[in-house]
Coordinates of C-alpha atoms in Angstrom, one line a residue:
Chain A
X1 CA 0.0 0.0 0.0
X2 CA 2.8 2.4 0.8
X3 CA 5.2 1.1 -1.9
X4 CA 5.1 4.5 -3.7
X5 CA 6.8 5.9 -0.6
X6 CA 9.1 3.1 0.5
X7 CA 10.8 1.1 -2.2
X8 CA 12.2 -1.7 0.0
X9 CA 9.4 -4.3 0.3
X10 CA 10.4 -5.6 3.8
X11 CA 10.6 -2.1 5.2
X12 CA 7.4 -1.1 3.5
X13 CA 5.5 -4.1 4.9
X14 CA 6.9 -3.5 8.4
X15 CA 5.9 0.2 8.3
X16 CA 2.4 -0.7 7.1
X17 CA 2.0 -3.4 9.7
X18 CA 3.1 -1.1 12.6
X19 CA 1.0 1.8 11.3
X20 CA -2.2 -0.2 11.1
X21 CA -1.7 -2.2 14.3
X22 CA -1.0 1.1 16.2
X23 CA -4.0 2.8 14.7
X24 CA -6.5 0.2 15.7
X25 CA -4.9 -0.5 19.1
X26 CA -4.6 3.2 20.1
X27 CA -8.2 4.1 19.0
X28 CA -9.6 1.2 21.0
X29 CA -7.1 2.1 23.8
X30 CA -8.9 5.4 24.3
X31 CA -12.1 3.4 25.2
X32 CA -10.1 0.9 27.3
X33 CA -8.3 3.6 29.4
X34 CA -11.3 5.9 29.8
X35 CA -13.5 3.1 30.7
X36 CA -11.0 2.2 33.5
X37 CA -10.6 -1.4 32.2
X38 CA -7.0 -1.3 31.1
X39 CA -6.7 -4.9 32.3
X40 CA -8.9 -5.9 29.4
X41 CA -6.1 -5.1 26.9
X42 CA -3.7 -7.1 29.0
X43 CA -6.0 -10.1 29.3
X44 CA -7.0 -10.1 25.6
X45 CA -3.3 -9.9 24.6
X46 CA -2.6 -13.0 26.6
X47 CA -5.7 -14.8 25.4
X48 CA -4.5 -14.2 21.9
X49 CA -1.1 -15.4 22.9
X50 CA -2.5 -18.6 24.4
X51 CA -4.7 -19.1 21.3
X52 CA -1.7 -18.7 19.0
X53 CA 0.3 -21.2 21.0
X54 CA -2.5 -23.7 20.9
X55 CA -2.8 -23.1 17.1
X56 CA 0.9 -23.8 16.6
X57 CA 0.6 -26.9 18.7
X58 CA -2.4 -28.2 16.8
X59 CA -1.0 -27.2 13.4
X60 CA -3.7 -24.8 12.6
X61 CA -3.4 -21.1 11.6
X62 CA -2.1 -19.3 14.7
X63 CA -3.7 -16.0 13.8
X64 CA -7.2 -17.6 13.5
X65 CA -6.6 -19.5 16.8
X66 CA -5.5 -16.2 18.4
X67 CA -8.7 -14.5 17.2
X68 CA -10.8 -17.4 18.4
X69 CA -9.2 -17.4 21.8
X70 CA -9.5 -13.6 22.4
X71 CA -13.1 -13.5 21.1
X72 CA -13.9 -16.4 23.4
X73 CA -12.4 -14.5 26.4
X74 CA -14.2 -11.3 25.4
X75 CA -17.5 -13.2 25.3
X76 CA -16.8 -14.9 28.7
X77 CA -15.7 -11.8 30.7
X78 CA -19.2 -10.4 31.1
X79 CA -21.2 -13.6 32.0
X80 CA -18.5 -14.9 34.3
X81 CA -18.3 -11.6 36.1
X82 CA -22.1 -11.5 36.5
X83 CA -22.2 -15.2 37.6
X84 CA -19.4 -15.0 40.1
X85 CA -20.4 -11.6 41.5
X86 CA -16.8 -10.4 41.2
X87 CA -15.5 -7.1 39.8
X88 CA -14.5 -7.0 36.2
X89 CA -10.9 -6.4 37.3
X90 CA -10.8 -9.5 39.4
X91 CA -12.3 -11.6 36.5
X92 CA -9.8 -10.2 34.1
X93 CA -7.0 -11.2 36.6
X94 CA -8.4 -14.7 36.6
X95 CA -8.5 -14.9 32.8
X96 CA -5.1 -13.3 32.5
X97 CA -3.5 -15.9 34.8
X98 CA -5.3 -18.8 33.1
X99 CA -4.4 -17.7 29.5
X100 CA -0.8 -17.0 30.4
X101 CA -0.5 -20.5 32.0
X102 CA -2.0 -22.1 28.9
X103 CA 0.4 -20.2 26.6
X104 CA 3.4 -21.1 28.7
X105 CA 2.3 -24.7 29.0
X106 CA 2.0 -25.2 25.2
X107 CA 5.3 -23.4 24.5
X108 CA 7.2 -25.4 27.1
X109 CA 5.5 -28.7 25.9
X110 CA 6.4 -28.0 22.3
X111 CA 10.0 -27.3 23.2
X112 CA 10.0 -30.6 25.1
X113 CA 8.7 -32.4 22.1
X114 CA 11.3 -30.6 19.9
X115 CA 8.7 -29.0 17.7
X116 CA 10.8 -25.9 17.2
X117 CA 8.3 -23.4 18.5
X118 CA 8.9 -19.8 17.5
X119 CA 7.6 -18.2 20.6
X120 CA 9.7 -15.1 20.4
X121 CA 7.6 -13.6 17.7
X122 CA 4.4 -14.1 19.8
X123 CA 6.0 -12.6 22.8
X124 CA 7.9 -9.6 21.4
X125 CA 6.6 -9.3 17.8
X126 CA 8.1 -9.8 14.4
X127 CA 7.7 -7.2 11.7
X128 CA 9.9 -8.8 9.1
X129 CA 8.3 -12.1 8.3
X130 CA 4.8 -11.0 7.5
X131 CA 2.3 -12.1 4.9
X132 CA 0.5 -9.6 2.8
X133 CA -2.8 -11.0 4.0
X134 CA -1.9 -10.1 7.6
X135 CA -1.3 -6.5 6.6
X136 CA -4.6 -6.3 4.8
X137 CA -6.3 -7.8 7.9
X138 CA -4.6 -5.1 10.0
X139 CA -5.7 -2.4 7.6
X140 CA -9.2 -3.9 7.8
X141 CA -9.4 -3.8 11.6
X142 CA -8.1 -0.3 11.6
X143 CA -10.9 0.8 9.3
X144 CA -13.5 -1.2 11.4
X145 CA -12.2 0.5 14.6
X146 CA -12.6 4.0 13.1
X147 CA -16.0 3.2 11.6
X148 CA -17.2 1.7 14.9
X149 CA -16.1 4.7 17.0
X150 CA -17.6 7.1 14.4
X151 CA -21.0 5.3 14.3
X152 CA -21.3 4.7 18.0
X153 CA -19.4 7.8 19.3
X154 CA -22.3 9.2 21.3
X155 CA -23.1 5.8 23.0
X156 CA -19.4 5.1 23.7
X157 CA -18.9 8.6 25.2
X158 CA -22.0 8.1 27.5
X159 CA -20.7 4.7 28.5
X160 CA -17.3 6.1 29.3
X161 CA -18.8 9.0 31.3
X162 CA -20.9 6.9 33.6
X163 CA -22.3 3.4 32.9
X164 CA -25.3 3.9 35.1
X165 CA -26.2 7.2 33.6
X166 CA -25.8 5.8 30.1
X167 CA -28.1 2.9 30.9
X168 CA -30.6 5.2 32.5
X169 CA -30.6 7.3 29.3
X170 CA -31.9 4.3 27.4
X171 CA -28.6 3.4 25.7
X172 CA -28.3 -0.4 25.1
X173 CA -25.2 -0.7 27.3
X174 CA -24.7 -4.4 27.2
X175 CA -24.6 -5.0 23.4
X176 CA -22.4 -2.0 23.1
X177 CA -20.0 -3.3 25.8
X178 CA -19.8 -6.7 24.0
X179 CA -19.3 -5.0 20.7
X180 CA -16.3 -3.1 22.1
X181 CA -14.8 -6.3 23.6
X182 CA -15.3 -8.1 20.3
X183 CA -13.4 -5.4 18.3
X184 CA -10.7 -5.2 20.9
X185 CA -10.3 -9.0 20.7
X186 CA -10.0 -8.9 16.9
X187 CA -7.5 -6.0 17.0
X188 CA -5.3 -7.6 19.6
X189 CA -5.3 -11.0 17.9
X190 CA -4.3 -9.5 14.6
X191 CA -1.6 -7.4 16.1
X192 CA -0.1 -10.2 18.1
X193 CA 2.4 -11.3 15.5
X194 CA 3.6 -7.8 14.9
X195 CA 3.8 -6.3 18.3
X196 CA 3.9 -9.4 20.5
X197 CA 1.7 -10.5 23.4
X198 CA 3.9 -8.9 26.1
X199 CA 4.1 -5.5 24.4
X200 CA 0.5 -5.1 23.1
X201 CA -0.5 -3.5 26.3
X202 CA 1.8 -0.5 25.5
X203 CA -0.2 0.2 22.3
X204 CA -3.5 -0.2 24.0
X205 CA -2.8 2.0 27.0
X206 CA 0.1 4.4 26.5
X207 CA -0.9 6.5 23.5
X208 CA -4.3 7.1 25.1
X209 CA -2.7 7.9 28.4
X210 CA -0.4 10.4 26.6
X211 CA -3.3 12.0 24.8
X212 CA -5.2 12.3 28.0
X213 CA -2.5 14.6 29.4
X214 CA -3.4 17.2 26.7
X215 CA -6.9 16.6 25.6
X216 CA -10.0 18.1 27.3
X217 CA -12.4 16.3 25.1
X218 CA -12.9 12.6 24.2
X219 CA -13.2 13.5 20.5
X220 CA -9.7 15.0 20.5
X221 CA -8.3 11.9 22.4
X222 CA -9.6 9.7 19.5
X223 CA -7.5 11.9 17.2
X224 CA -4.4 12.5 19.3
X225 CA -3.9 8.9 20.5
X226 CA -3.7 7.3 17.1
X227 CA -1.7 10.3 15.8
X228 CA 0.9 9.6 18.5
X229 CA 0.9 5.9 18.1
X230 CA 1.0 6.0 14.3
X231 CA 3.8 8.5 14.1
X232 CA 6.0 6.9 16.7
X233 CA 5.3 3.4 15.3
X234 CA 6.4 4.4 11.8
X235 CA 9.5 6.1 13.1
X236 CA 10.2 3.1 15.4
X237 CA 9.8 0.7 12.4
X238 CA 12.1 2.7 10.2
X239 CA 14.7 3.2 12.9
X240 CA 14.6 -0.4 14.1
X241 CA 15.1 -1.8 10.6
X242 CA 17.8 0.8 9.7
X243 CA 19.9 0.0 12.8
X244 CA 18.9 -3.7 13.1
X245 CA 17.2 -3.2 16.4
X246 CA 14.1 -5.1 17.6
X247 CA 11.3 -3.0 16.2
X248 CA 8.4 -3.6 18.6
X249 CA 10.4 -3.2 21.9
X250 CA 12.1 -0.1 20.5
X251 CA 8.8 1.4 19.5
X252 CA 7.3 0.5 22.9
X253 CA 10.1 2.4 24.6
X254 CA 9.6 5.4 22.3
X255 CA 5.8 5.5 23.0
X256 CA 6.5 5.3 26.7
X257 CA 9.0 8.2 26.4
X258 CA 6.3 10.2 24.7
X259 CA 4.0 9.5 27.6
X260 CA 6.6 10.6 30.1
X261 CA 7.2 13.9 28.2
X262 CA 3.5 14.6 27.8
X263 CA 2.9 13.9 31.5
X264 CA 5.6 16.5 32.4
X265 CA 4.3 19.0 29.9
X266 CA 0.6 18.4 30.6
X267 CA -1.3 21.7 31.0
X268 CA -3.9 19.9 33.1
X269 CA -1.7 19.9 36.2
X270 CA -0.6 23.5 35.9
X271 CA -1.7 25.9 38.6
X272 CA -2.5 29.4 37.5
X273 CA -1.0 32.1 39.6
X274 CA -2.7 34.9 37.7
X275 CA -4.8 37.3 39.6
X276 CA -8.2 38.1 38.3
X277 CA -7.7 41.9 38.3
Chain B
X1 CA -55.2 12.3 41.8
X2 CA -58.2 11.6 39.7
X3 CA -59.1 8.0 39.6
X4 CA -60.3 8.1 36.0
X5 CA -56.8 8.9 34.8
X6 CA -54.6 6.0 33.7
X7 CA -51.5 5.8 36.0
X8 CA -48.1 6.4 34.3
X9 CA -46.6 4.1 36.9
X10 CA -48.4 1.0 38.1
X11 CA -46.7 -1.4 40.5
X12 CA -48.6 -4.4 41.7
X13 CA -47.2 -6.5 44.5
X14 CA -43.6 -5.9 43.4
X15 CA -40.5 -7.6 44.9
X16 CA -37.1 -6.4 43.7
X17 CA -33.8 -8.0 44.7
X18 CA -30.2 -7.1 44.2
X19 CA -28.1 -9.8 42.7
X20 CA -26.6 -12.0 45.4
X21 CA -28.9 -10.6 48.1
X22 CA -30.6 -13.2 50.3
X23 CA -33.9 -11.2 50.6
X24 CA -35.6 -8.7 48.3
X25 CA -35.1 -5.0 49.0
X26 CA -38.6 -4.0 47.8
X27 CA -41.3 -6.2 49.3
X28 CA -44.9 -6.5 48.1
X29 CA -45.1 -2.8 47.0
X30 CA -48.2 -1.7 45.1
X31 CA -48.3 1.9 43.9
X32 CA -50.1 3.8 41.2
X33 CA -48.7 7.2 40.2
X34 CA -50.6 9.5 37.9
X35 CA -49.5 12.1 35.3
X36 CA -48.3 15.4 36.7
X37 CA -48.1 14.1 40.3
X38 CA -45.3 15.5 42.5
X39 CA -44.2 12.6 44.8
X40 CA -41.7 12.6 47.6
X41 CA -40.3 9.3 48.7
X42 CA -39.1 9.4 52.3
X43 CA -37.9 7.1 54.9
X44 CA -34.8 6.0 56.8
X45 CA -31.6 4.8 55.2
X46 CA -31.9 1.4 53.7
X47 CA -35.7 1.7 53.4
X48 CA -35.6 1.0 49.7
X49 CA -36.1 4.5 48.3
X50 CA -33.4 4.4 45.6
X51 CA -34.4 0.8 44.9
X52 CA -37.9 1.8 44.1
X53 CA -36.7 4.5 41.6
X54 CA -34.4 1.9 39.9
X55 CA -37.3 -0.6 39.8
X56 CA -39.5 2.0 38.1
X57 CA -36.9 2.6 35.3
X58 CA -36.1 -1.1 35.0
X59 CA -32.5 -0.9 36.2
X60 CA -33.2 -3.6 38.8
X61 CA -34.7 -7.1 38.4
X62 CA -38.2 -7.5 39.5
X63 CA -38.6 -11.0 41.0
X64 CA -42.3 -11.0 41.7
X65 CA -45.3 -8.9 40.7
X66 CA -46.2 -6.7 37.7
X67 CA -44.8 -3.3 36.9
X68 CA -46.0 -1.0 34.1
X69 CA -44.5 2.4 33.3
X70 CA -46.0 4.5 30.5
X71 CA -48.0 1.5 29.5
X72 CA -45.0 -0.7 29.0
X73 CA -43.9 -3.7 31.0
X74 CA -40.8 -2.8 33.0
X75 CA -39.2 -6.2 32.8
X76 CA -39.4 -6.6 29.0
X77 CA -39.3 -2.9 27.8
X78 CA -36.9 -1.4 30.3
X79 CA -34.8 0.3 27.6
X80 CA -37.8 1.9 25.9
X81 CA -39.0 3.1 29.2
X82 CA -35.6 4.7 30.1
X83 CA -35.7 6.7 26.8
X84 CA -38.8 8.5 28.2
X85 CA -37.9 8.6 31.9
X86 CA -35.3 10.9 33.3
X87 CA -33.2 9.7 36.2
X88 CA -30.8 11.8 38.3
X89 CA -28.5 9.5 40.2
X90 CA -27.6 10.0 43.8
X91 CA -23.9 9.4 44.2
X92 CA -21.6 10.8 41.6
X93 CA -17.9 11.7 41.7
X94 CA -16.3 12.8 38.5
X95 CA -12.5 12.7 38.0
X96 CA -11.2 16.3 37.7
X97 CA -9.5 15.3 34.5
X98 CA -12.5 13.6 32.9
X99 CA -12.6 14.7 29.2
X100 CA -16.2 15.9 29.1
X101 CA -17.6 19.4 29.3
X102 CA -21.0 20.4 30.7
X103 CA -22.5 20.8 27.2
X104 CA -21.6 17.3 26.2
X105 CA -23.0 15.9 29.5
X106 CA -26.3 17.6 29.1
X107 CA -26.6 16.5 25.5
X108 CA -26.0 12.9 26.6
X109 CA -29.5 13.0 28.1
X110 CA -30.9 12.8 24.5
X111 CA -28.7 10.0 23.3
X112 CA -31.1 7.2 24.2
X113 CA -33.9 9.1 22.6
X114 CA -32.0 9.7 19.4
X115 CA -31.1 6.0 19.1
X116 CA -28.0 4.2 17.8
X117 CA -26.4 5.1 14.4
X118 CA -28.0 8.5 14.3
X119 CA -26.2 11.7 14.9
X120 CA -27.3 14.5 17.3
X121 CA -29.2 17.1 15.3
X122 CA -29.9 20.8 15.8
X123 CA -33.1 20.0 17.7
X124 CA -31.1 18.0 20.3
X125 CA -28.4 20.7 20.7
X126 CA -31.1 23.4 21.1
X127 CA -32.9 21.3 23.7
X128 CA -29.7 20.8 25.6
X129 CA -29.1 24.5 25.5
X130 CA -32.6 25.2 26.8
X131 CA -32.1 22.8 29.6
X132 CA -28.8 24.5 30.6
X133 CA -30.6 27.9 30.5
X134 CA -33.4 26.6 32.7
X135 CA -30.8 25.5 35.3
X136 CA -28.8 28.7 34.7
X137 CA -25.6 26.8 33.8
X138 CA -25.3 27.9 30.1
X139 CA -22.2 29.9 31.1
X140 CA -20.6 26.6 32.2
X141 CA -21.3 24.9 28.8
X142 CA -17.6 24.5 27.9
X143 CA -16.3 23.8 31.4
X144 CA -14.9 20.3 32.1
X145 CA -17.5 18.7 34.4
X146 CA -14.8 17.4 36.8
X147 CA -13.6 20.9 37.6
X148 CA -17.0 22.1 38.8
X149 CA -18.4 22.2 42.4
X150 CA -20.7 19.4 43.6
X151 CA -23.7 21.7 43.2
X152 CA -22.8 22.7 39.7
X153 CA -22.3 19.1 38.7
X154 CA -25.7 18.3 40.3
X155 CA -27.3 21.0 38.2
X156 CA -25.6 19.6 35.1
X157 CA -27.1 16.2 35.8
X158 CA -30.5 17.6 36.3
X159 CA -30.2 19.5 33.1
X160 CA -29.2 16.3 31.4
X161 CA -32.3 14.6 32.5
X162 CA -34.7 17.4 31.6
X163 CA -33.0 17.8 28.1
X164 CA -34.7 14.5 27.1
X165 CA -38.1 16.0 27.8
X166 CA -39.0 13.2 30.2
X167 CA -42.6 12.2 30.8
X168 CA -41.5 11.0 34.3
X169 CA -38.5 12.4 36.1
X170 CA -36.9 10.4 38.9
X171 CA -34.5 12.3 41.2
X172 CA -32.4 10.7 43.9
X173 CA -31.4 13.2 46.5
X174 CA -31.3 16.1 44.0
X175 CA -30.9 18.7 46.7
X176 CA -28.0 17.1 48.5
X177 CA -25.3 19.4 47.0
X178 CA -27.3 22.5 46.6
X179 CA -27.5 25.6 48.7
X180 CA -30.9 26.9 50.0
X181 CA -31.5 29.4 47.2
X182 CA -30.6 26.9 44.5
X183 CA -32.8 24.3 46.2
X184 CA -35.8 26.7 46.1
X185 CA -35.0 27.5 42.4
X186 CA -34.7 23.8 41.4
X187 CA -37.8 22.9 43.4
X188 CA -39.8 25.6 41.7
X189 CA -38.6 24.4 38.3
X190 CA -39.6 20.9 39.1
X191 CA -43.0 22.1 40.3
X192 CA -43.4 23.9 36.9
X193 CA -42.6 20.7 35.1
X194 CA -45.2 18.9 37.2
X195 CA -47.8 21.6 36.3
X196 CA -47.1 20.9 32.7
X197 CA -47.8 17.2 33.1
X198 CA -44.4 15.7 33.9
X199 CA -44.6 13.2 36.8
X200 CA -41.9 14.1 39.4
X201 CA -40.7 11.5 41.9
X202 CA -38.0 12.7 44.3
X203 CA -36.1 10.8 47.0
X204 CA -35.1 13.5 49.4
X205 CA -34.4 14.4 53.0
X206 CA -34.6 18.1 52.4
X207 CA -38.0 19.6 52.7
X208 CA -37.3 23.3 53.2
X209 CA -37.9 24.2 49.5
X210 CA -40.9 22.6 48.0
X211 CA -43.3 23.8 45.3
X212 CA -46.4 25.5 46.3
X213 CA -49.0 22.8 45.7
X214 CA -50.2 19.5 47.1
X215 CA -47.5 16.9 47.4
X216 CA -47.9 13.2 47.6
X217 CA -45.7 11.5 50.3
X218 CA -44.7 7.9 50.0
X219 CA -42.8 6.8 53.1
X220 CA -40.8 3.6 52.9
X221 CA -39.6 1.3 55.6
X222 CA -37.8 -2.0 55.3
X223 CA -38.8 -2.2 51.6
X224 CA -42.5 -1.6 52.3
X225 CA -44.7 1.5 51.9
X226 CA -45.6 2.7 55.4
X227 CA -47.4 5.9 54.5
X228 CA -49.0 7.1 51.2
X229 CA -50.9 10.3 51.4
X230 CA -51.2 13.8 49.8
X231 CA -50.6 16.9 51.9
X232 CA -49.6 20.6 51.6
X233 CA -45.9 21.4 51.2
X234 CA -45.8 22.8 54.8
X235 CA -46.9 19.4 56.2
X236 CA -44.4 17.3 54.3
X237 CA -41.5 17.6 56.8
X238 CA -43.7 16.8 59.8
X239 CA -45.3 13.8 58.2
X240 CA -42.0 12.3 57.2
X241 CA -40.5 13.1 60.6
X242 CA -43.4 11.6 62.4
X243 CA -43.3 8.4 60.4
X244 CA -39.5 8.2 60.7
X245 CA -39.9 8.7 64.5
X246 CA -42.5 5.9 64.7
X247 CA -40.1 3.6 62.8
X248 CA -37.2 4.4 65.1
X249 CA -39.3 3.9 68.2
X250 CA -40.9 0.6 66.9

């Protein structure tokens, strides 16, 4: 897609993948952080990680297995939370531990069997060995995320503001909540190979957290967060490939640095010493 | 209220339970409320006052009995009811950095009415502006909600509820953060809404500012209605106090 800008195919694919993964994750990250359920991103990332590991073990497409696992966890979070009478955060903790254990179990077992498991890509991401279809899928989920937020912006904003008030206004809160979880699950599963299960959380939380330092409206957060994530991810991919550095970890460090700077410069914490007269 | 009118709220032998609770909070409550009535729900803490509000707008599960609001079954049509019923919640605490301004919050009151996949129109924006003007907070339109005082936030939430032009307005402790003058002003505004046909149901412990017409008192105790009568605004406090005293001495 960006061949007209970057002639080297490998670099071009890496930049495209990082750009699209960062767009979808950071847009959905605004919802995740503002809804105070950052653990959702963490849990989904590890569910996808476990799914991919099972997929590799069973000899089926690891991306499809990752999608299936994260969607399954997304569908289970609500009912299990309601049934067990526990907070969403506690349920997410349970799922996180379980999925992590499943992933590690299969990776360790495959190594024991000498199956030559390439777990590093799942953990830390791999932007070099990508299929074109994976990039198209990432572009697709980015477009879906943008359209979803555009179409349901008013419902999402009410849900973020106060779930009870949103429900009392007549907004169908439950279907919307599951819709959000479903799209997060898809975005996380598709980004797993590029960013890695351990680093996905950075893309889901940090750009939105950085945008929050400057933005006074939710609308602007939906623009600033993907702008930060997209710009830093493209620079990270180019720099990583130019200097043979691991792209996803390098970009994660860069995004975190942006957050630290934005936190220091945030106008929201400044106290005005001006006198009114 | 006139018996030939159809009630806007009709509860028949209702039991409402919170998830996980051993016993229902609301027990065998029957209540008919008519259009334009101004109802104050009183009673001691834990009597079921908030629960009855959340039963009326379908936020809580009814385990027994039948409930109809605006001619719709509460258990099956809760979402449709909530589009036409305003609800001002009791406990709210907004993060000072929350990325919403007052104008957005008030407009949110119309979101359920507008429905999914439709954008807010000029009519919605104008209605939100009118609601802010009624509450005298139009000058706070662009202020982040988290930076406002408790009273200003309360007024924003009341404006949010009236922006949807509710047929029934439920208010849970709406005066708790307001000073006396504002209480009088908000109370008069609610009275005006009742005169125009909107049913007002308030859970409150503040009776020093009530509109100047007959008020129906529904006192609750241990999930049951212990008093249901109509009186003048001057009598409300004494009636609620006497029933609360009786409950404490019992």
